[in-house]
PDB file of N, CA and C in Angstrom:
ATOM      1  N   HIS A   1    -150.475 -41.135 -26.050  1.00  0.00           N
ATOM      2  CA  HIS A   1    -151.890 -41.476 -26.076  1.00  0.00           C
ATOM      3  C   HIS A   1    -152.616 -40.439 -26.908  1.00  0.00           C
ATOM      4  N   ASN A   2    -153.501 -40.889 -27.744  1.00  0.00           N
ATOM      5  CA  ASN A   2    -154.240 -40.016 -28.656  1.00  0.00           C
ATOM      6  C   ASN A   2    -155.467 -39.456 -27.932  1.00  0.00           C
ATOM      7  N   ASN A   3    -155.609 -38.150 -27.907  1.00  0.00           N
ATOM      8  CA  ASN A   3    -156.757 -37.511 -27.263  1.00  0.00           C
ATOM      9  C   ASN A   3    -157.739 -36.979 -28.284  1.00  0.00           C
ATOM     10  N   SER A   4    -157.940 -37.709 -29.353  1.00  0.00           N
ATOM     11  CA  SER A   4    -158.810 -37.236 -30.431  1.00  0.00           C
ATOM     12  C   SER A   4    -160.281 -37.412 -30.104  1.00  0.00           C
ATOM     13  N   GLY A   5    -160.584 -38.141 -29.026  1.00  0.00           N
ATOM     14  CA  GLY A   5    -161.976 -38.358 -28.686  1.00  0.00           C
ATOM     15  C   GLY A   5    -162.560 -39.590 -29.330  1.00  0.00           C
ATOM     16  N   ASP A   6    -161.773 -40.313 -30.109  1.00  0.00           N
ATOM     17  CA  ASP A   6    -162.254 -41.519 -30.766  1.00  0.00           C
ATOM     18  C   ASP A   6    -161.994 -42.696 -29.838  1.00  0.00           C
ATOM     19  N   ASP A   7    -163.018 -43.088 -29.044  1.00  0.00           N
ATOM     20  CA  ASP A   7    -162.863 -44.131 -28.045  1.00  0.00           C
ATOM     21  C   ASP A   7    -162.532 -45.483 -28.659  1.00  0.00           C
ATOM     22  N   ASP A   8    -163.103 -45.800 -29.832  1.00  0.00           N
ATOM     23  CA  ASP A   8    -162.825 -47.081 -30.464  1.00  0.00           C
ATOM     24  C   ASP A   8    -161.355 -47.205 -30.800  1.00  0.00           C
ATOM     25  N   GLU A   9    -160.767 -46.129 -31.319  1.00  0.00           N
ATOM     26  CA  GLU A   9    -159.364 -46.166 -31.670  1.00  0.00           C
ATOM     27  C   GLU A   9    -158.502 -46.299 -30.420  1.00  0.00           C
ATOM     28  N   ASP A  10    -158.848 -45.579 -29.338  1.00  0.00           N
ATOM     29  CA  ASP A  10    -158.105 -45.678 -28.095  1.00  0.00           C
ATOM     30  C   ASP A  10    -158.173 -47.093 -27.552  1.00  0.00           C
ATOM     31  N   ASP A  11    -159.350 -47.728 -27.618  1.00  0.00           N
ATOM     32  CA  ASP A  11    -159.495 -49.097 -27.148  1.00  0.00           C
ATOM     33  C   ASP A  11    -158.626 -50.042 -27.970  1.00  0.00           C
ATOM     34  N   ALA A  12    -158.575 -49.836 -29.279  1.00  0.00           N
ATOM     35  CA  ALA A  12    -157.795 -50.720 -30.144  1.00  0.00           C
ATOM     36  C   ALA A  12    -156.310 -50.605 -29.856  1.00  0.00           C
ATOM     37  N   THR A  13    -155.819 -49.418 -29.555  1.00  0.00           N
ATOM     38  CA  THR A  13    -154.394 -49.259 -29.327  1.00  0.00           C
ATOM     39  C   THR A  13    -153.988 -49.600 -27.910  1.00  0.00           C
ATOM     40  N   SER A  14    -154.938 -49.811 -26.994  1.00  0.00           N
ATOM     41  CA  SER A  14    -154.595 -50.143 -25.623  1.00  0.00           C
ATOM     42  C   SER A  14    -154.898 -51.602 -25.284  1.00  0.00           C
ATOM     43  N   MET A  15    -155.227 -52.411 -26.273  1.00  0.00           N
ATOM     44  CA  MET A  15    -155.527 -53.813 -26.023  1.00  0.00           C
ATOM     45  C   MET A  15    -154.249 -54.581 -25.683  1.00  0.00           C
ATOM     46  N   SER A  16    -154.360 -55.540 -24.776  1.00  0.00           N
ATOM     47  CA  SER A  16    -153.228 -56.397 -24.459  1.00  0.00           C
ATOM     48  C   SER A  16    -153.098 -57.474 -25.529  1.00  0.00           C
ATOM     49  N   SER A  17    -151.956 -58.135 -25.567  1.00  0.00           N
ATOM     50  CA  SER A  17    -151.760 -59.194 -26.568  1.00  0.00           C
ATOM     51  C   SER A  17    -152.750 -60.332 -26.350  1.00  0.00           C
ATOM     52  N   THR A  18    -153.108 -60.616 -25.102  1.00  0.00           N
ATOM     53  CA  THR A  18    -154.097 -61.658 -24.816  1.00  0.00           C
ATOM     54  C   THR A  18    -155.444 -61.287 -25.408  1.00  0.00           C
ATOM     55  N   GLN A  19    -155.854 -60.030 -25.239  1.00  0.00           N
ATOM     56  CA  GLN A  19    -157.136 -59.588 -25.793  1.00  0.00           C
ATOM     57  C   GLN A  19    -157.127 -59.671 -27.315  1.00  0.00           C
ATOM     58  N   ILE A  20    -156.016 -59.316 -27.912  1.00  0.00           N
ATOM     59  CA  ILE A  20    -155.915 -59.352 -29.375  1.00  0.00           C
ATOM     60  C   ILE A  20    -156.023 -60.788 -29.867  1.00  0.00           C
ATOM     61  N   LEU A  21    -155.303 -61.705 -29.232  1.00  0.00           N
ATOM     62  CA  LEU A  21    -155.333 -63.105 -29.653  1.00  0.00           C
ATOM     63  C   LEU A  21    -156.695 -63.737 -29.431  1.00  0.00           C
ATOM     64  N   GLU A  22    -157.374 -63.356 -28.364  1.00  0.00           N
ATOM     65  CA  GLU A  22    -158.687 -63.923 -28.073  1.00  0.00           C
ATOM     66  C   GLU A  22    -159.775 -63.365 -28.979  1.00  0.00           C
ATOM     67  N   SER A  23    -159.548 -62.223 -29.583  1.00  0.00           N
ATOM     68  CA  SER A  23    -160.587 -61.574 -30.381  1.00  0.00           C
ATOM     69  C   SER A  23    -160.401 -61.796 -31.884  1.00  0.00           C
ATOM     70  N   GLN A  24    -159.656 -62.813 -32.272  1.00  0.00           N
ATOM     71  CA  GLN A  24    -159.419 -63.082 -33.681  1.00  0.00           C
ATOM     72  C   GLN A  24    -160.699 -63.538 -34.371  1.00  0.00           C
ATOM     73  N   VAL A  25    -160.829 -63.136 -35.614  1.00  0.00           N
ATOM     74  CA  VAL A  25    -161.995 -63.465 -36.432  1.00  0.00           C
ATOM     75  C   VAL A  25    -161.560 -64.427 -37.525  1.00  0.00           C
ATOM     76  N   ASP A  26    -162.437 -65.346 -37.890  1.00  0.00           N
ATOM     77  CA  ASP A  26    -162.169 -66.250 -39.003  1.00  0.00           C
ATOM     78  C   ASP A  26    -162.175 -65.422 -40.287  1.00  0.00           C
ATOM     79  N   LEU A  27    -160.988 -65.223 -40.875  1.00  0.00           N
ATOM     80  CA  LEU A  27    -160.872 -64.348 -42.039  1.00  0.00           C
ATOM     81  C   LEU A  27    -161.530 -64.916 -43.293  1.00  0.00           C
ATOM     82  N   SER A  28    -161.794 -66.201 -43.309  1.00  0.00           N
ATOM     83  CA  SER A  28    -162.441 -66.779 -44.497  1.00  0.00           C
ATOM     84  C   SER A  28    -163.870 -66.256 -44.661  1.00  0.00           C
ATOM     85  N   SER A  29    -164.431 -65.719 -43.586  1.00  0.00           N
ATOM     86  CA  SER A  29    -165.796 -65.188 -43.664  1.00  0.00           C
ATOM     87  C   SER A  29    -165.822 -63.699 -44.042  1.00  0.00           C
ATOM     88  N   ILE A  30    -164.661 -63.120 -44.272  1.00  0.00           N
ATOM     89  CA  ILE A  30    -164.569 -61.690 -44.578  1.00  0.00           C
ATOM     90  C   ILE A  30    -164.186 -61.509 -46.051  1.00  0.00           C
ATOM     91  N   ARG A  31    -164.819 -60.551 -46.693  1.00  0.00           N
ATOM     92  CA  ARG A  31    -164.526 -60.262 -48.106  1.00  0.00           C
ATOM     93  C   ARG A  31    -163.054 -59.868 -48.267  1.00  0.00           C
ATOM     94  N   PRO A  32    -162.427 -60.199 -49.393  1.00  0.00           N
ATOM     95  CA  PRO A  32    -161.019 -59.850 -49.621  1.00  0.00           C
ATOM     96  C   PRO A  32    -160.736 -58.352 -49.454  1.00  0.00           C
ATOM     97  N   GLU A  33    -161.629 -57.504 -49.926  1.00  0.00           N
ATOM     98  CA  GLU A  33    -161.440 -56.050 -49.794  1.00  0.00           C
ATOM     99  C   GLU A  33    -161.399 -55.648 -48.318  1.00  0.00           C
ATOM    100  N   ASP A  34    -162.286 -56.242 -47.520  1.00  0.00           N
ATOM    101  CA  ASP A  34    -162.314 -55.936 -46.085  1.00  0.00           C
ATOM    102  C   ASP A  34    -161.073 -56.474 -45.379  1.00  0.00           C
ATOM    103  N   ARG A  35    -160.559 -57.620 -45.824  1.00  0.00           N
ATOM    104  CA  ARG A  35    -159.312 -58.157 -45.252  1.00  0.00           C
ATOM    105  C   ARG A  35    -158.153 -57.220 -45.526  1.00  0.00           C
ATOM    106  N   ARG A  36    -158.109 -56.678 -46.738  1.00  0.00           N
ATOM    107  CA  ARG A  36    -157.045 -55.744 -47.116  1.00  0.00           C
ATOM    108  C   ARG A  36    -157.094 -54.502 -46.235  1.00  0.00           C
ATOM    109  N   ILE A  37    -158.287 -53.973 -46.030  1.00  0.00           N
ATOM    110  CA  ILE A  37    -158.457 -52.776 -45.192  1.00  0.00           C
ATOM    111  C   ILE A  37    -158.064 -53.076 -43.746  1.00  0.00           C
ATOM    112  N   ARG A  38    -158.446 -54.247 -43.245  1.00  0.00           N
ATOM    113  CA  ARG A  38    -158.075 -54.641 -41.873  1.00  0.00           C
ATOM    114  C   ARG A  38    -156.570 -54.737 -41.720  1.00  0.00           C
ATOM    115  N   LEU A  39    -155.895 -55.293 -42.733  1.00  0.00           N
ATOM    116  CA  LEU A  39    -154.439 -55.407 -42.681  1.00  0.00           C
ATOM    117  C   LEU A  39    -153.794 -54.025 -42.648  1.00  0.00           C
ATOM    118  N   GLN A  40    -154.266 -53.133 -43.502  1.00  0.00           N
ATOM    119  CA  GLN A  40    -153.714 -51.774 -43.528  1.00  0.00           C
ATOM    120  C   GLN A  40    -153.930 -51.071 -42.194  1.00  0.00           C
ATOM    121  N   LEU A  41    -155.116 -51.204 -41.633  1.00  0.00           N
ATOM    122  CA  LEU A  41    -155.414 -50.595 -40.339  1.00  0.00           C
ATOM    123  C   LEU A  41    -154.535 -51.188 -39.244  1.00  0.00           C
ATOM    124  N   SER A  42    -154.322 -52.493 -39.287  1.00  0.00           N
ATOM    125  CA  SER A  42    -153.460 -53.146 -38.295  1.00  0.00           C
ATOM    126  C   SER A  42    -152.038 -52.600 -38.357  1.00  0.00           C
ATOM    127  N   PHE A  43    -151.510 -52.411 -39.556  1.00  0.00           N
ATOM    128  CA  PHE A  43    -150.180 -51.835 -39.701  1.00  0.00           C
ATOM    129  C   PHE A  43    -150.142 -50.406 -39.160  1.00  0.00           C
ATOM    130  N   GLN A  44    -151.174 -49.616 -39.442  1.00  0.00           N
ATOM    131  CA  GLN A  44    -151.219 -48.238 -38.947  1.00  0.00           C
ATOM    132  C   GLN A  44    -151.222 -48.208 -37.426  1.00  0.00           C
ATOM    133  N   ILE A  45    -152.020 -49.061 -36.801  1.00  0.00           N
ATOM    134  CA  ILE A  45    -152.075 -49.121 -35.342  1.00  0.00           C
ATOM    135  C   ILE A  45    -150.730 -49.576 -34.786  1.00  0.00           C
ATOM    136  N   PHE A  46    -150.131 -50.588 -35.390  1.00  0.00           N
ATOM    137  CA  PHE A  46    -148.830 -51.084 -34.940  1.00  0.00           C
ATOM    138  C   PHE A  46    -147.777 -49.974 -34.972  1.00  0.00           C
ATOM    139  N   ILE A  47    -147.744 -49.231 -36.061  1.00  0.00           N
ATOM    140  CA  ILE A  47    -146.751 -48.163 -36.182  1.00  0.00           C
ATOM    141  C   ILE A  47    -146.976 -47.088 -35.122  1.00  0.00           C
ATOM    142  N   ARG A  48    -148.227 -46.745 -34.860  1.00  0.00           N
ATOM    143  CA  ARG A  48    -148.508 -45.764 -33.799  1.00  0.00           C
ATOM    144  C   ARG A  48    -148.070 -46.290 -32.435  1.00  0.00           C
ATOM    145  N   LEU A  49    -148.189 -47.586 -32.217  1.00  0.00           N
ATOM    146  CA  LEU A  49    -147.818 -48.174 -30.927  1.00  0.00           C
ATOM    147  C   LEU A  49    -146.310 -48.227 -30.718  1.00  0.00           C
ATOM    148  N   VAL A  50    -145.543 -48.480 -31.765  1.00  0.00           N
ATOM    149  CA  VAL A  50    -144.099 -48.675 -31.591  1.00  0.00           C
ATOM    150  C   VAL A  50    -143.275 -47.429 -31.874  1.00  0.00           C
ATOM    151  N   SER A  51    -143.893 -46.365 -32.335  1.00  0.00           N
ATOM    152  CA  SER A  51    -143.136 -45.147 -32.616  1.00  0.00           C
ATOM    153  C   SER A  51    -143.589 -44.033 -31.672  1.00  0.00           C
ATOM    154  N   ALA A  52    -142.666 -43.129 -31.408  1.00  0.00           N
ATOM    155  CA  ALA A  52    -142.966 -41.993 -30.535  1.00  0.00           C
ATOM    156  C   ALA A  52    -142.125 -40.805 -30.978  1.00  0.00           C
ATOM    157  N   ARG A  53    -142.466 -39.643 -30.469  1.00  0.00           N
ATOM    158  CA  ARG A  53    -141.787 -38.423 -30.884  1.00  0.00           C
ATOM    159  C   ARG A  53    -140.267 -38.527 -30.718  1.00  0.00           C
ATOM    160  N   PHE A  54    -139.824 -39.015 -29.590  1.00  0.00           N
ATOM    161  CA  PHE A  54    -138.388 -39.103 -29.342  1.00  0.00           C
ATOM    162  C   PHE A  54    -137.818 -40.486 -29.649  1.00  0.00           C
ATOM    163  N   HIS A  55    -138.671 -41.378 -30.147  1.00  0.00           N
ATOM    164  CA  HIS A  55    -138.255 -42.718 -30.559  1.00  0.00           C
ATOM    165  C   HIS A  55    -138.945 -43.066 -31.867  1.00  0.00           C
ATOM    166  N   PRO A  56    -138.562 -42.389 -32.946  1.00  0.00           N
ATOM    167  CA  PRO A  56    -139.241 -42.638 -34.229  1.00  0.00           C
ATOM    168  C   PRO A  56    -138.916 -44.037 -34.762  1.00  0.00           C
ATOM    169  N   LEU A  57    -139.767 -44.496 -35.627  1.00  0.00           N
ATOM    170  CA  LEU A  57    -139.582 -45.788 -36.283  1.00  0.00           C
ATOM    171  C   LEU A  57    -139.074 -45.531 -37.695  1.00  0.00           C
ATOM    172  N   VAL A  58    -137.982 -46.193 -38.061  1.00  0.00           N
ATOM    173  CA  VAL A  58    -137.432 -46.091 -39.409  1.00  0.00           C
ATOM    174  C   VAL A  58    -137.558 -47.465 -40.050  1.00  0.00           C
ATOM    175  N   ILE A  59    -138.189 -47.501 -41.197  1.00  0.00           N
ATOM    176  CA  ILE A  59    -138.340 -48.753 -41.948  1.00  0.00           C
ATOM    177  C   ILE A  59    -137.525 -48.618 -43.226  1.00  0.00           C
ATOM    178  N   PHE A  60    -136.589 -49.535 -43.423  1.00  0.00           N
ATOM    179  CA  PHE A  60    -135.780 -49.550 -44.641  1.00  0.00           C
ATOM    180  C   PHE A  60    -136.225 -50.719 -45.500  1.00  0.00           C
ATOM    181  N   LEU A  61    -136.602 -50.422 -46.731  1.00  0.00           N
ATOM    182  CA  LEU A  61    -137.056 -51.443 -47.680  1.00  0.00           C
ATOM    183  C   LEU A  61    -136.067 -51.500 -48.841  1.00  0.00           C
ATOM    184  N   ASP A  62    -135.474 -52.656 -49.050  1.00  0.00           N
ATOM    185  CA  ASP A  62    -134.491 -52.856 -50.109  1.00  0.00           C
ATOM    186  C   ASP A  62    -135.172 -53.512 -51.308  1.00  0.00           C
ATOM    187  N   ASP A  63    -134.670 -53.247 -52.473  1.00  0.00           N
ATOM    188  CA  ASP A  63    -135.171 -53.851 -53.718  1.00  0.00           C
ATOM    189  C   ASP A  63    -136.661 -53.611 -53.925  1.00  0.00           C
ATOM    190  N   ILE A  64    -137.084 -52.372 -53.743  1.00  0.00           N
ATOM    191  CA  ILE A  64    -138.513 -52.077 -53.872  1.00  0.00           C
ATOM    192  C   ILE A  64    -139.024 -52.199 -55.305  1.00  0.00           C
ATOM    193  N   GLN A  65    -138.131 -52.377 -56.240  1.00  0.00           N
ATOM    194  CA  GLN A  65    -138.576 -52.583 -57.618  1.00  0.00           C
ATOM    195  C   GLN A  65    -139.335 -53.905 -57.753  1.00  0.00           C
ATOM    196  N   TRP A  66    -139.217 -54.790 -56.761  1.00  0.00           N
ATOM    197  CA  TRP A  66    -139.888 -56.084 -56.816  1.00  0.00           C
ATOM    198  C   TRP A  66    -141.179 -56.105 -56.008  1.00  0.00           C
ATOM    199  N   MET A  67    -141.598 -54.968 -55.454  1.00  0.00           N
ATOM    200  CA  MET A  67    -142.837 -54.930 -54.667  1.00  0.00           C
ATOM    201  C   MET A  67    -144.050 -55.207 -55.551  1.00  0.00           C
ATOM    202  N   ASP A  68    -144.987 -55.978 -55.014  1.00  0.00           N
ATOM    203  CA  ASP A  68    -146.227 -56.211 -55.743  1.00  0.00           C
ATOM    204  C   ASP A  68    -147.192 -55.046 -55.492  1.00  0.00           C
ATOM    205  N   ALA A  69    -148.285 -55.010 -56.210  1.00  0.00           N
ATOM    206  CA  ALA A  69    -149.231 -53.893 -56.137  1.00  0.00           C
ATOM    207  C   ALA A  69    -149.817 -53.718 -54.735  1.00  0.00           C
ATOM    208  N   SER A  70    -150.111 -54.814 -54.054  1.00  0.00           N
ATOM    209  CA  SER A  70    -150.672 -54.716 -52.697  1.00  0.00           C
ATOM    210  C   SER A  70    -149.669 -54.116 -51.722  1.00  0.00           C
ATOM    211  N   SER A  71    -148.403 -54.472 -51.871  1.00  0.00           N
ATOM    212  CA  SER A  71    -147.361 -53.917 -51.002  1.00  0.00           C
ATOM    213  C   SER A  71    -147.156 -52.427 -51.269  1.00  0.00           C
ATOM    214  N   VAL A  72    -147.210 -52.038 -52.531  1.00  0.00           N
ATOM    215  CA  VAL A  72    -147.090 -50.622 -52.883  1.00  0.00           C
ATOM    216  C   VAL A  72    -148.254 -49.848 -52.272  1.00  0.00           C
ATOM    217  N   GLU A  73    -149.454 -50.405 -52.365  1.00  0.00           N
ATOM    218  CA  GLU A  73    -150.626 -49.747 -51.797  1.00  0.00           C
ATOM    219  C   GLU A  73    -150.487 -49.600 -50.275  1.00  0.00           C
ATOM    220  N   LEU A  74    -150.022 -50.655 -49.594  1.00  0.00           N
ATOM    221  CA  LEU A  74    -149.812 -50.580 -48.145  1.00  0.00           C
ATOM    222  C   LEU A  74    -148.777 -49.526 -47.806  1.00  0.00           C
ATOM    223  N   LEU A  75    -147.706 -49.478 -48.551  1.00  0.00           N
ATOM    224  CA  LEU A  75    -146.668 -48.473 -48.323  1.00  0.00           C
ATOM    225  C   LEU A  75    -147.227 -47.056 -48.500  1.00  0.00           C
ATOM    226  N   GLN A  76    -148.053 -46.856 -49.505  1.00  0.00           N
ATOM    227  CA  GLN A  76    -148.684 -45.547 -49.718  1.00  0.00           C
ATOM    228  C   GLN A  76    -149.589 -45.179 -48.553  1.00  0.00           C
ATOM    229  N   VAL A  77    -150.376 -46.132 -48.074  1.00  0.00           N
ATOM    230  CA  VAL A  77    -151.271 -45.880 -46.942  1.00  0.00           C
ATOM    231  C   VAL A  77    -150.456 -45.460 -45.719  1.00  0.00           C
ATOM    232  N   LEU A  78    -149.372 -46.170 -45.460  1.00  0.00           N
ATOM    233  CA  LEU A  78    -148.539 -45.854 -44.291  1.00  0.00           C
ATOM    234  C   LEU A  78    -147.849 -44.499 -44.446  1.00  0.00           C
ATOM    235  N   ALA A  79    -147.333 -44.233 -45.630  1.00  0.00           N
ATOM    236  CA  ALA A  79    -146.602 -42.984 -45.853  1.00  0.00           C
ATOM    237  C   ALA A  79    -147.515 -41.766 -45.819  1.00  0.00           C
ATOM    238  N   LEU A  80    -148.757 -41.918 -46.220  1.00  0.00           N
ATOM    239  CA  LEU A  80    -149.677 -40.781 -46.285  1.00  0.00           C
ATOM    240  C   LEU A  80    -150.528 -40.611 -45.034  1.00  0.00           C
ATOM    241  N   ASN A  81    -150.394 -41.514 -44.078  1.00  0.00           N
ATOM    242  CA  ASN A  81    -151.177 -41.445 -42.846  1.00  0.00           C
ATOM    243  C   ASN A  81    -150.653 -40.305 -41.971  1.00  0.00           C
ATOM    244  N   ARG A  82    -151.466 -39.300 -41.746  1.00  0.00           N
ATOM    245  CA  ARG A  82    -151.061 -38.129 -40.964  1.00  0.00           C
ATOM    246  C   ARG A  82    -150.762 -38.462 -39.510  1.00  0.00           C
ATOM    247  N   GLU A  83    -151.318 -39.551 -39.008  1.00  0.00           N
ATOM    248  CA  GLU A  83    -151.095 -39.938 -37.620  1.00  0.00           C
ATOM    249  C   GLU A  83    -149.763 -40.650 -37.427  1.00  0.00           C
ATOM    250  N   SER A  84    -149.081 -40.986 -38.496  1.00  0.00           N
ATOM    251  CA  SER A  84    -147.773 -41.649 -38.415  1.00  0.00           C
ATOM    252  C   SER A  84    -146.659 -40.619 -38.577  1.00  0.00           C
ATOM    253  N   GLN A  85    -146.680 -39.602 -37.739  1.00  0.00           N
ATOM    254  CA  GLN A  85    -145.702 -38.524 -37.845  1.00  0.00           C
ATOM    255  C   GLN A  85    -144.302 -38.948 -37.393  1.00  0.00           C
ATOM    256  N   ASN A  86    -144.203 -40.050 -36.684  1.00  0.00           N
ATOM    257  CA  ASN A  86    -142.915 -40.498 -36.157  1.00  0.00           C
ATOM    258  C   ASN A  86    -142.392 -41.693 -36.937  1.00  0.00           C
ATOM    259  N   LEU A  87    -142.681 -41.714 -38.214  1.00  0.00           N
ATOM    260  CA  LEU A  87    -142.304 -42.806 -39.096  1.00  0.00           C
ATOM    261  C   LEU A  87    -141.500 -42.263 -40.265  1.00  0.00           C
ATOM    262  N   MET A  88    -140.382 -42.930 -40.550  1.00  0.00           N
ATOM    263  CA  MET A  88    -139.600 -42.604 -41.740  1.00  0.00           C
ATOM    264  C   MET A  88    -139.466 -43.886 -42.551  1.00  0.00           C
ATOM    265  N   ILE A  89    -139.823 -43.811 -43.813  1.00  0.00           N
ATOM    266  CA  ILE A  89    -139.704 -44.964 -44.699  1.00  0.00           C
ATOM    267  C   ILE A  89    -138.621 -44.641 -45.723  1.00  0.00           C
ATOM    268  N   ILE A  90    -137.644 -45.521 -45.804  1.00  0.00           N
ATOM    269  CA  ILE A  90    -136.548 -45.364 -46.757  1.00  0.00           C
ATOM    270  C   ILE A  90    -136.598 -46.561 -47.692  1.00  0.00           C
ATOM    271  N   GLY A  91    -136.567 -46.297 -48.968  1.00  0.00           N
ATOM    272  CA  GLY A  91    -136.595 -47.377 -49.943  1.00  0.00           C
ATOM    273  C   GLY A  91    -135.416 -47.294 -50.882  1.00  0.00           C
ATOM    274  N   SER A  92    -134.942 -48.426 -51.309  1.00  0.00           N
ATOM    275  CA  SER A  92    -133.869 -48.454 -52.301  1.00  0.00           C
ATOM    276  C   SER A  92    -134.264 -49.405 -53.425  1.00  0.00           C
ATOM    277  N   TYR A  93    -133.745 -49.126 -54.587  1.00  0.00           N
ATOM    278  CA  TYR A  93    -134.027 -50.000 -55.721  1.00  0.00           C
ATOM    279  C   TYR A  93    -132.808 -50.024 -56.617  1.00  0.00           C
ATOM    280  N   ARG A  94    -132.739 -51.005 -57.460  1.00  0.00           N
ATOM    281  CA  ARG A  94    -131.632 -51.159 -58.404  1.00  0.00           C
ATOM    282  C   ARG A  94    -132.123 -50.662 -59.765  1.00  0.00           C
ATOM    283  N   SER A  95    -131.587 -49.542 -60.180  1.00  0.00           N
ATOM    284  CA  SER A  95    -132.082 -48.931 -61.413  1.00  0.00           C
ATOM    285  C   SER A  95    -131.869 -49.839 -62.634  1.00  0.00           C
ATOM    286  N   ASN A  96    -130.865 -50.700 -62.573  1.00  0.00           N
ATOM    287  CA  ASN A  96    -130.649 -51.596 -63.713  1.00  0.00           C
ATOM    288  C   ASN A  96    -131.652 -52.748 -63.742  1.00  0.00           C
ATOM    289  N   GLU A  97    -132.499 -52.862 -62.704  1.00  0.00           N
ATOM    290  CA  GLU A  97    -133.521 -53.919 -62.660  1.00  0.00           C
ATOM    291  C   GLU A  97    -134.932 -53.353 -62.798  1.00  0.00           C
ATOM    292  N   VAL A  98    -135.036 -52.064 -63.131  1.00  0.00           N
ATOM    293  CA  VAL A  98    -136.331 -51.437 -63.322  1.00  0.00           C
ATOM    294  C   VAL A  98    -136.568 -51.323 -64.825  1.00  0.00           C
ATOM    295  N   PHE A  99    -137.670 -51.904 -65.276  1.00  0.00           N
ATOM    296  CA  PHE A  99    -137.947 -51.913 -66.704  1.00  0.00           C
ATOM    297  C   PHE A  99    -139.230 -51.161 -66.980  1.00  0.00           C
ATOM    298  N   ALA A 100    -139.235 -50.347 -68.022  1.00  0.00           N
ATOM    299  CA  ALA A 100    -140.440 -49.606 -68.419  1.00  0.00           C
ATOM    300  C   ALA A 100    -141.472 -50.584 -68.930  1.00  0.00           C
ATOM    301  N   GLN A 101    -142.735 -50.318 -68.584  1.00  0.00           N
ATOM    302  CA  GLN A 101    -143.808 -51.213 -69.043  1.00  0.00           C
ATOM    303  C   GLN A 101    -144.757 -50.477 -69.928  1.00  0.00           C
TER     304      GLN A 101
END
């Protein structure tokens, strides 16, 4: 449990699945930039929920040479998040499929 004093964040990470499903927002009414930020925040919260000091989360991504720009940005957000200390991201790529642009 995070004792940072941020009550909103504590509430978000302690919500039940029923509360999450009932509190869904119609995404068509949200700007694309705000949807992107919400998705990134959701991933950050998820990783904090499923990882712990003695039970770290390891994510292995294969063929990362095919990642699109949004996926690369999400990966950067997750990798640089200081609160995701129990996360290891491993990526692999095929050097013969990487082309200079």
